[in-house]
Amino acid sequence: FVKVDTFDVTLGDVNGDGRVTTADTSFLAKNRSALASSAGADKLAANVNGDARHTVTTADTTYLAQKRSVIATLQTSIAATY
């Protein structure tokens, strides 16, 4: 969970439904080019692999597919703490 200016971004929640699921991986795979050229919260949510380039690439899709359940579990744990 990252606070950015006036909107909240959930890392990996690419489709904006509030959860990190396989639907996000599919959405990212289908819309990677559009997300890469975006300047909004969706781009921040899609750049999941933490590279210093701050771009959305196929590496983000692969990372999300591999780590989706870990990301979702961490976010649930963090949310339960607050």
Backbone as JSON Lines, residues from 0, in Angstrom:
{"i":0,"aa":"F","n":[0.85,-1.17,0.0],"ca":[0.0,0.0,0.0],"c":[0.89,1.22,0.0]}
{"i":1,"aa":"V","n":[0.71,2.07,-0.99],"ca":[1.55,3.25,-1.13],"c":[0.65,4.47,-1.22]}
{"i":2,"aa":"K","n":[0.94,5.5,-0.45],"ca":[0.18,6.74,-0.51],"c":[0.86,7.65,-1.53]}
{"i":3,"aa":"V","n":[0.11,8.08,-2.53],"ca":[0.66,8.92,-3.58],"c":[-0.27,10.1,-3.78]}
{"i":4,"aa":"D","n":[0.23,11.3,-3.51],"ca":[-0.53,12.54,-3.66],"c":[-1.95,12.39,-3.1]}
{"i":5,"aa":"T","n":[-2.94,12.38,-3.99],"ca":[-4.33,12.36,-3.53],"c":[-5.03,11.03,-3.76]}
{"i":6,"aa":"F","n":[-4.29,9.99,-4.08],"ca":[-4.93,8.7,-4.27],"c":[-4.09,7.58,-3.66]}
{"i":7,"aa":"D","n":[-4.75,6.51,-3.29],"ca":[-4.09,5.34,-2.73],"c":[-3.85,4.32,-3.83]}
{"i":8,"aa":"V","n":[-2.72,3.65,-3.74],"ca":[-2.37,2.64,-4.73],"c":[-2.08,1.34,-4.01]}
{"i":9,"aa":"T","n":[-2.73,0.28,-4.44],"ca":[-2.45,-1.05,-3.92],"c":[-1.59,-1.76,-4.95]}
{"i":10,"aa":"L","n":[-0.35,-2.02,-4.59],"ca":[0.58,-2.67,-5.49],"c":[0.02,-4.0,-5.97]}
{"i":11,"aa":"G","n":[-0.06,-4.17,-7.27],"ca":[-0.58,-5.4,-7.86],"c":[-2.05,-5.38,-8.19]}
{"i":12,"aa":"D","n":[-2.79,-4.43,-7.63],"ca":[-4.23,-4.32,-7.94],"c":[-4.39,-3.49,-9.21]}
{"i":13,"aa":"V","n":[-4.04,-4.1,-10.31],"ca":[-3.97,-3.4,-11.59],"c":[-5.35,-3.04,-12.12]}
{"i":14,"aa":"N","n":[-6.36,-3.86,-11.86],"ca":[-7.69,-3.57,-12.38],"c":[-8.53,-2.72,-11.43]}
{"i":15,"aa":"G","n":[-7.98,-2.37,-10.27],"ca":[-8.63,-1.42,-9.37],"c":[-9.82,-1.94,-8.58]}
{"i":16,"aa":"D","n":[-9.93,-3.26,-8.42],"ca":[-11.08,-3.8,-7.68],"c":[-10.82,-3.96,-6.18]}
{"i":17,"aa":"G","n":[-9.64,-3.54,-5.73],"ca":[-9.34,-3.6,-4.31],"c":[-8.7,-4.9,-3.84]}
{"i":18,"aa":"R","n":[-8.49,-5.84,-4.75],"ca":[-7.88,-7.13,-4.4],"c":[-6.78,-7.45,-5.41]}
{"i":19,"aa":"V","n":[-5.83,-8.26,-5.0],"ca":[-4.78,-8.74,-5.9],"c":[-5.11,-10.18,-6.23]}
{"i":20,"aa":"T","n":[-5.55,-10.41,-7.47],"ca":[-6.0,-11.74,-7.89],"c":[-5.43,-12.07,-9.26]}
{"i":21,"aa":"T","n":[-5.79,-13.25,-9.76],"ca":[-5.35,-13.64,-11.1],"c":[-5.93,-12.7,-12.16]}
{"i":22,"aa":"A","n":[-7.05,-12.06,-11.85],"ca":[-7.63,-11.1,-12.79],"c":[-6.67,-9.94,-13.04]}
{"i":23,"aa":"D","n":[-5.89,-9.56,-12.04],"ca":[-4.91,-8.49,-12.21],"c":[-3.78,-8.92,-13.14]}
{"i":24,"aa":"T","n":[-3.36,-10.16,-13.01],"ca":[-2.32,-10.68,-13.9],"c":[-2.81,-10.67,-15.34]}
{"i":25,"aa":"S","n":[-4.03,-11.12,-15.56],"ca":[-4.6,-11.13,-16.91],"c":[-4.75,-9.72,-17.45]}
{"i":26,"aa":"F","n":[-5.24,-8.82,-16.61],"ca":[-5.42,-7.42,-17.01],"c":[-4.08,-6.8,-17.39]}
{"i":27,"aa":"L","n":[-3.06,-7.06,-16.6],"ca":[-1.73,-6.52,-16.88],"c":[-1.18,-7.08,-18.19]}
{"i":28,"aa":"A","n":[-1.35,-8.37,-18.41],"ca":[-0.86,-8.98,-19.64],"c":[-1.53,-8.4,-20.88]}
{"i":29,"aa":"K","n":[-2.83,-8.14,-20.79],"ca":[-3.58,-7.62,-21.93],"c":[-3.39,-6.12,-22.15]}
{"i":30,"aa":"N","n":[-3.09,-5.39,-21.09],"ca":[-3.06,-3.93,-21.17],"c":[-1.7,-3.33,-20.82]}
{"i":31,"aa":"R","n":[-0.65,-4.12,-20.92],"ca":[0.67,-3.65,-20.52],"c":[1.1,-2.38,-21.24]}
{"i":32,"aa":"S","n":[0.91,-2.31,-22.53],"ca":[1.33,-1.13,-23.29],"c":[0.6,0.13,-22.84]}
{"i":33,"aa":"A","n":[-0.69,0.02,-22.65],"ca":[-1.47,1.18,-22.2],"c":[-1.06,1.6,-20.79]}
{"i":34,"aa":"L","n":[-0.82,0.63,-19.92],"ca":[-0.4,0.94,-18.55],"c":[0.98,1.57,-18.53]}
{"i":35,"aa":"A","n":[1.85,1.13,-19.42],"ca":[3.21,1.67,-19.48],"c":[3.21,3.14,-19.84]}
{"i":36,"aa":"S","n":[2.25,3.57,-20.65],"ca":[2.21,4.97,-21.06],"c":[1.34,5.83,-20.15]}
{"i":37,"aa":"S","n":[0.72,5.21,-19.18],"ca":[-0.13,5.93,-18.22],"c":[0.74,6.7,-17.23]}
{"i":38,"aa":"A","n":[0.15,7.69,-16.61],"ca":[0.87,8.45,-15.59],"c":[0.15,8.38,-14.25]}
{"i":39,"aa":"G","n":[-0.88,7.54,-14.16],"ca":[-1.72,7.52,-12.97],"c":[-1.46,6.37,-12.03]}
{"i":40,"aa":"A","n":[-2.42,6.16,-11.14],"ca":[-2.33,5.12,-10.12],"c":[-2.23,3.73,-10.74]}
{"i":41,"aa":"D","n":[-2.87,3.53,-11.88],"ca":[-2.82,2.21,-12.51],"c":[-1.39,1.83,-12.88]}
{"i":42,"aa":"K","n":[-0.6,2.79,-13.34],"ca":[0.8,2.49,-13.67],"c":[1.58,2.16,-12.41]}
{"i":43,"aa":"L","n":[1.34,2.89,-11.35],"ca":[2.03,2.61,-10.09],"c":[1.68,1.22,-9.57]}
{"i":44,"aa":"A","n":[0.42,0.84,-9.69],"ca":[-0.02,-0.48,-9.24],"c":[0.57,-1.6,-10.1]}
{"i":45,"aa":"A","n":[0.81,-1.3,-11.38],"ca":[1.3,-2.31,-12.32],"c":[2.8,-2.53,-12.24]}
{"i":46,"aa":"N","n":[3.54,-1.56,-11.75],"ca":[4.99,-1.7,-11.67],"c":[5.36,-2.45,-10.4]}
{"i":47,"aa":"V","n":[5.11,-3.75,-10.41],"ca":[5.22,-4.57,-9.2],"c":[6.6,-5.15,-8.93]}
{"i":48,"aa":"N","n":[7.47,-5.17,-9.91],"ca":[8.75,-5.85,-9.7],"c":[9.81,-4.99,-9.02]}
{"i":49,"aa":"G","n":[9.5,-3.72,-8.77],"ca":[10.4,-2.87,-8.0],"c":[11.67,-2.46,-8.71]}
{"i":50,"aa":"D","n":[11.66,-2.51,-10.03],"ca":[12.86,-2.08,-10.73],"c":[13.0,-0.56,-10.66]}
{"i":51,"aa":"A","n":[14.18,-0.1,-10.8],"ca":[14.46,1.33,-10.68],"c":[13.99,2.13,-11.89]}
{"i":52,"aa":"R","n":[13.6,1.45,-12.95],"ca":[13.17,2.16,-14.16],"c":[11.77,2.74,-14.05]}
{"i":53,"aa":"H","n":[10.98,2.24,-13.11],"ca":[9.6,2.71,-12.93],"c":[8.79,2.62,-14.22]}
{"i":54,"aa":"T","n":[8.99,1.54,-14.93],"ca":[8.23,1.29,-16.15],"c":[7.46,0.0,-15.99]}
{"i":55,"aa":"V","n":[6.48,-0.19,-16.84],"ca":[5.69,-1.42,-16.83],"c":[6.13,-2.26,-18.01]}
{"i":56,"aa":"T","n":[6.67,-3.43,-17.71],"ca":[7.2,-4.31,-18.75],"c":[6.66,-5.72,-18.56]}
{"i":57,"aa":"T","n":[7.07,-6.62,-19.44],"ca":[6.68,-8.02,-19.3],"c":[7.24,-8.6,-18.0]}
{"i":58,"aa":"A","n":[8.33,-8.03,-17.49],"ca":[8.88,-8.5,-16.22],"c":[7.88,-8.29,-15.08]}
{"i":59,"aa":"D","n":[7.09,-7.21,-15.15],"ca":[6.06,-6.98,-14.13],"c":[4.96,-8.03,-14.22]}
{"i":60,"aa":"T","n":[4.58,-8.39,-15.43],"ca":[3.55,-9.43,-15.62],"c":[4.04,-10.75,-15.04]}
{"i":61,"aa":"T","n":[5.26,-11.11,-15.35],"ca":[5.84,-12.36,-14.85],"c":[5.93,-12.34,-13.33]}
{"i":62,"aa":"Y","n":[6.4,-11.23,-12.79],"ca":[6.54,-11.11,-11.34],"c":[5.18,-11.22,-10.65]}
{"i":63,"aa":"L","n":[4.18,-10.53,-11.18],"ca":[2.84,-10.59,-10.58],"c":[2.28,-12.0,-10.65]}
{"i":64,"aa":"A","n":[2.48,-12.68,-11.75],"ca":[1.99,-14.05,-11.88],"c":[2.65,-14.97,-10.85]}
{"i":65,"aa":"Q","n":[3.94,-14.76,-10.61],"ca":[4.67,-15.62,-9.68],"c":[4.43,-15.26,-8.22]}
{"i":66,"aa":"K","n":[4.24,-13.98,-7.93],"ca":[4.2,-13.52,-6.55],"c":[2.84,-13.02,-6.09]}
{"i":67,"aa":"R","n":[1.81,-13.18,-6.9],"ca":[0.49,-12.63,-6.59],"c":[0.0,-13.05,-5.21]}
{"i":68,"aa":"S","n":[0.09,-14.32,-4.9],"ca":[-0.44,-14.78,-3.62],"c":[0.38,-14.22,-2.45]}
{"i":69,"aa":"V","n":[1.67,-14.04,-2.64],"ca":[2.51,-13.46,-1.59],"c":[2.14,-12.0,-1.36]}
{"i":70,"aa":"I","n":[1.97,-11.26,-2.44],"ca":[1.58,-9.84,-2.35],"c":[0.23,-9.73,-1.65]}
{"i":71,"aa":"A","n":[-0.73,-10.54,-2.04],"ca":[-2.06,-10.48,-1.44],"c":[-2.02,-10.82,0.05]}
{"i":72,"aa":"T","n":[-1.23,-11.8,0.43],"ca":[-1.11,-12.18,1.84],"c":[-0.48,-11.07,2.66]}
{"i":73,"aa":"L","n":[0.57,-10.46,2.14],"ca":[1.22,-9.35,2.85],"c":[0.27,-8.18,3.02]}
{"i":74,"aa":"Q","n":[-0.49,-7.85,1.99],"ca":[-1.42,-6.73,2.07],"c":[-2.52,-7.02,3.07]}
{"i":75,"aa":"T","n":[-2.99,-8.25,3.13],"ca":[-4.02,-8.63,4.11],"c":[-3.47,-8.51,5.52]}
{"i":76,"aa":"S","n":[-2.26,-8.96,5.72],"ca":[-1.62,-8.88,7.05],"c":[-1.43,-7.43,7.48]}
{"i":77,"aa":"I","n":[-0.98,-6.59,6.56],"ca":[-0.76,-5.18,6.86],"c":[-2.08,-4.5,7.18]}
{"i":78,"aa":"A","n":[-3.1,-4.79,6.4],"ca":[-4.43,-4.17,6.62],"c":[-5.0,-4.6,7.97]}
{"i":79,"aa":"A","n":[-4.76,-5.85,8.36],"ca":[-5.29,-6.32,9.65],"c":[-4.58,-5.64,10.82]}
{"i":80,"aa":"T","n":[-3.37,-5.21,10.6],"ca":[-2.59,-4.54,11.66],"c":[-3.1,-3.14,11.93]}
{"i":81,"aa":"Y","n":[-3.63,-2.5,10.9],"ca":[-4.1,-1.13,11.03],"c":[-5.57,-1.11,11.1]}
